[in-house]
């Protein structure tokens, strides 16, 4: 498929903070969980589009270590959507050529979700294709602390490269482009270590309304950036 985003300059790794589901629902007089359901559909469409245009890694922020403070029924609705997505992916991952990884600390998740994550990991290991990372009970600071603990237990050389391997993203490349819809311009504890040299793209569009066209606009903006990594050209 000749997608508009295709061709040179497609970021290798795109990360997205899927924000604005609640406001999207409120504008329509719907409960917040309807916004998350719409957001989950958008995520499916965007993941497919990323695969079509040759993105190698897509990382999305689905539930943060701070999101547990939300009303119980909203937390449950998000967990139900994730469970549904995991079950669906376990069936289709090999056919679709999508490697799915759940990043974050699984220990606070329900035993059912933890079992689905283990099942997903086992299948993903034998799939070739685009990698989709869903961050679940994820926080950048929490990830850095967990990595530091694992690193100090293992010992070994103290370099940035060696430390990175203990992060949830392991050997994956850092994100090139971080997108946050919904008009908020902050990082909210997302990929703190990994986004050191990422390009950021903010848009007012609410996540459920985010479309492949919006992704093309983000990529178009990314292509115009002059990435210097602290150096000069
Ligand atoms: C932020 O919007 C969104 C979340 C905390 C949940 C994101 C979850 C999904 C899109 C559904 C599950 C995902 C998958 C991968 C199947 P918000 O609720 O903070 O919106 P608001 O700022 O407008 O209130």
mmCIF file of N, CA and C and ligand atoms in Angstrom, residues 18-24 32 36 39-40 43-44 60-63 67 70 74 78 81-82 85 134 207, ligand 1:
data_model
loop_
_atom_site.group_PDB
_atom_site.id
_atom_site.type_symbol
_atom_site.label_atom_id
_atom_site.label_comp_id
_atom_site.label_asym_id
_atom_site.label_seq_id
_atom_site.Cartn_x
_atom_site.Cartn_y
_atom_site.Cartn_z
ATOM 1 N N UNK A 18 -1.473 8.605 24.577
ATOM 2 C CA UNK A 18 -2.847 8.591 24.021
ATOM 3 C C UNK A 18 -3.767 9.412 24.936
ATOM 4 N N UNK A 19 -3.715 10.726 24.808
ATOM 5 C CA UNK A 19 -4.416 11.595 25.755
ATOM 6 C C UNK A 19 -5.666 12.228 25.141
ATOM 7 N N UNK A 20 -6.646 12.469 25.995
ATOM 8 C CA UNK A 20 -7.842 13.205 25.564
ATOM 9 C C UNK A 20 -9.096 12.356 25.481
ATOM 10 N N UNK A 21 -9.004 11.104 25.891
ATOM 11 C CA UNK A 21 -10.176 10.216 25.806
ATOM 12 C C UNK A 21 -11.339 10.731 26.652
ATOM 13 N N UNK A 22 -11.010 11.200 27.870
ATOM 14 C CA UNK A 22 -12.052 11.670 28.791
ATOM 15 C C UNK A 22 -12.768 12.896 28.237
ATOM 16 N N UNK A 23 -11.993 13.851 27.712
ATOM 17 C CA UNK A 23 -12.592 15.072 27.158
ATOM 18 C C UNK A 23 -13.423 14.761 25.914
ATOM 19 N N UNK A 24 -12.960 13.821 25.138
ATOM 20 C CA UNK A 24 -13.693 13.407 23.927
ATOM 21 C C UNK A 24 -15.075 12.881 24.328
ATOM 22 N N UNK A 32 -16.693 8.436 30.677
ATOM 23 C CA UNK A 32 -15.279 8.445 30.315
ATOM 24 C C UNK A 32 -14.841 7.119 29.679
ATOM 25 N N UNK A 36 -12.355 5.884 26.379
ATOM 26 C CA UNK A 36 -11.244 4.918 26.330
ATOM 27 C C UNK A 36 -11.514 3.836 25.275
ATOM 28 N N UNK A 39 -10.710 5.345 22.138
ATOM 29 C CA UNK A 39 -9.251 5.472 22.081
ATOM 30 C C UNK A 39 -8.590 4.148 21.708
ATOM 31 N N UNK A 40 -9.140 3.060 22.192
ATOM 32 C CA UNK A 40 -8.580 1.739 21.869
ATOM 33 C C UNK A 40 -8.762 1.450 20.372
ATOM 34 N N UNK A 43 -6.189 3.426 18.542
ATOM 35 C CA UNK A 43 -4.890 2.758 18.681
ATOM 36 C C UNK A 43 -4.749 1.632 17.638
ATOM 37 N N UNK A 44 -5.799 0.824 17.468
ATOM 38 C CA UNK A 44 -5.729 -0.277 16.489
ATOM 39 C C UNK A 44 -5.462 0.276 15.082
ATOM 40 N N UNK A 60 3.032 2.878 22.970
ATOM 41 C CA UNK A 60 1.916 3.722 23.434
ATOM 42 C C UNK A 60 1.772 3.644 24.949
ATOM 43 N N UNK A 61 1.342 4.773 25.499
ATOM 44 C CA UNK A 61 1.165 4.898 26.957
ATOM 45 C C UNK A 61 -0.301 4.605 27.247
ATOM 46 N N UNK A 62 -0.571 3.433 27.795
ATOM 47 C CA UNK A 62 -1.976 3.052 28.022
ATOM 48 C C UNK A 62 -2.411 3.276 29.465
ATOM 49 N N UNK A 63 -1.495 3.066 30.422
ATOM 50 C CA UNK A 63 -1.887 3.194 31.830
ATOM 51 C C UNK A 63 -0.626 3.448 32.652
ATOM 52 N N UNK A 67 -2.067 6.320 37.262
ATOM 53 C CA UNK A 67 -3.479 6.220 36.865
ATOM 54 C C UNK A 67 -4.339 5.399 37.829
ATOM 55 N N UNK A 70 -7.419 6.968 39.650
ATOM 56 C CA UNK A 70 -8.696 7.260 38.973
ATOM 57 C C UNK A 70 -9.819 6.433 39.591
ATOM 58 N N UNK A 74 -13.417 3.366 36.180
ATOM 59 C CA UNK A 74 -12.636 3.784 35.004
ATOM 60 C C UNK A 74 -11.381 2.902 34.863
ATOM 61 N N UNK A 78 -10.467 0.401 31.622
ATOM 62 C CA UNK A 78 -9.207 0.391 30.845
ATOM 63 C C UNK A 78 -8.585 -1.010 30.882
ATOM 64 N N UNK A 81 -10.335 -3.285 28.524
ATOM 65 C CA UNK A 81 -9.962 -3.034 27.114
ATOM 66 C C UNK A 81 -8.607 -3.662 26.807
ATOM 67 N N UNK A 82 -7.690 -3.558 27.770
ATOM 68 C CA UNK A 82 -6.357 -4.126 27.556
ATOM 69 C C UNK A 82 -6.411 -5.645 27.509
ATOM 70 N N UNK A 85 -7.672 -6.617 24.197
ATOM 71 C CA UNK A 85 -6.653 -6.437 23.166
ATOM 72 C C UNK A 85 -5.601 -7.552 23.226
ATOM 73 N N UNK A 134 3.021 -1.743 24.502
ATOM 74 C CA UNK A 134 1.939 -1.091 25.240
ATOM 75 C C UNK A 134 2.418 -0.911 26.681
ATOM 76 N N UNK A 207 -7.220 12.214 21.347
ATOM 77 C CA UNK A 207 -6.750 10.917 20.849
ATOM 78 C C UNK A 207 -7.807 10.125 20.054
HETATM 79 C C1 LIG B 1 -5.501 9.388 28.767
HETATM 80 O O1 LIG B 1 -6.658 10.147 28.477
HETATM 81 C C2 LIG B 1 -5.771 7.987 28.457
HETATM 82 C C3 LIG B 1 -5.627 6.946 29.330
HETATM 83 C C4 LIG B 1 -5.163 7.124 30.719
HETATM 84 C C5 LIG B 1 -5.989 5.565 28.928
HETATM 85 C C6 LIG B 1 -5.539 5.146 27.549
HETATM 86 C C7 LIG B 1 -6.173 3.850 27.251
HETATM 87 C C8 LIG B 1 -6.681 3.466 26.053
HETATM 88 C C9 LIG B 1 -6.579 4.260 24.814
HETATM 89 C C10 LIG B 1 -7.431 2.187 25.949
HETATM 90 C C11 LIG B 1 -6.654 0.925 26.020
HETATM 91 C C12 LIG B 1 -5.546 0.809 25.074
HETATM 92 C C13 LIG B 1 -5.218 -0.264 24.310
HETATM 93 C C14 LIG B 1 -3.826 -0.353 23.854
HETATM 94 C C15 LIG B 1 -6.147 -1.336 23.887
HETATM 95 P P1 LIG B 1 -7.463 10.814 29.686
HETATM 96 O O2 LIG B 1 -8.415 9.841 30.226
HETATM 97 O O3 LIG B 1 -6.510 11.382 30.681
HETATM 98 O O4 LIG B 1 -8.217 11.979 28.929
HETATM 99 P P2 LIG B 1 -8.591 13.417 29.514
HETATM 100 O O5 LIG B 1 -7.283 14.119 29.794
HETATM 101 O O6 LIG B 1 -9.342 14.030 28.385
HETATM 102 O O7 LIG B 1 -9.415 13.205 30.741
#
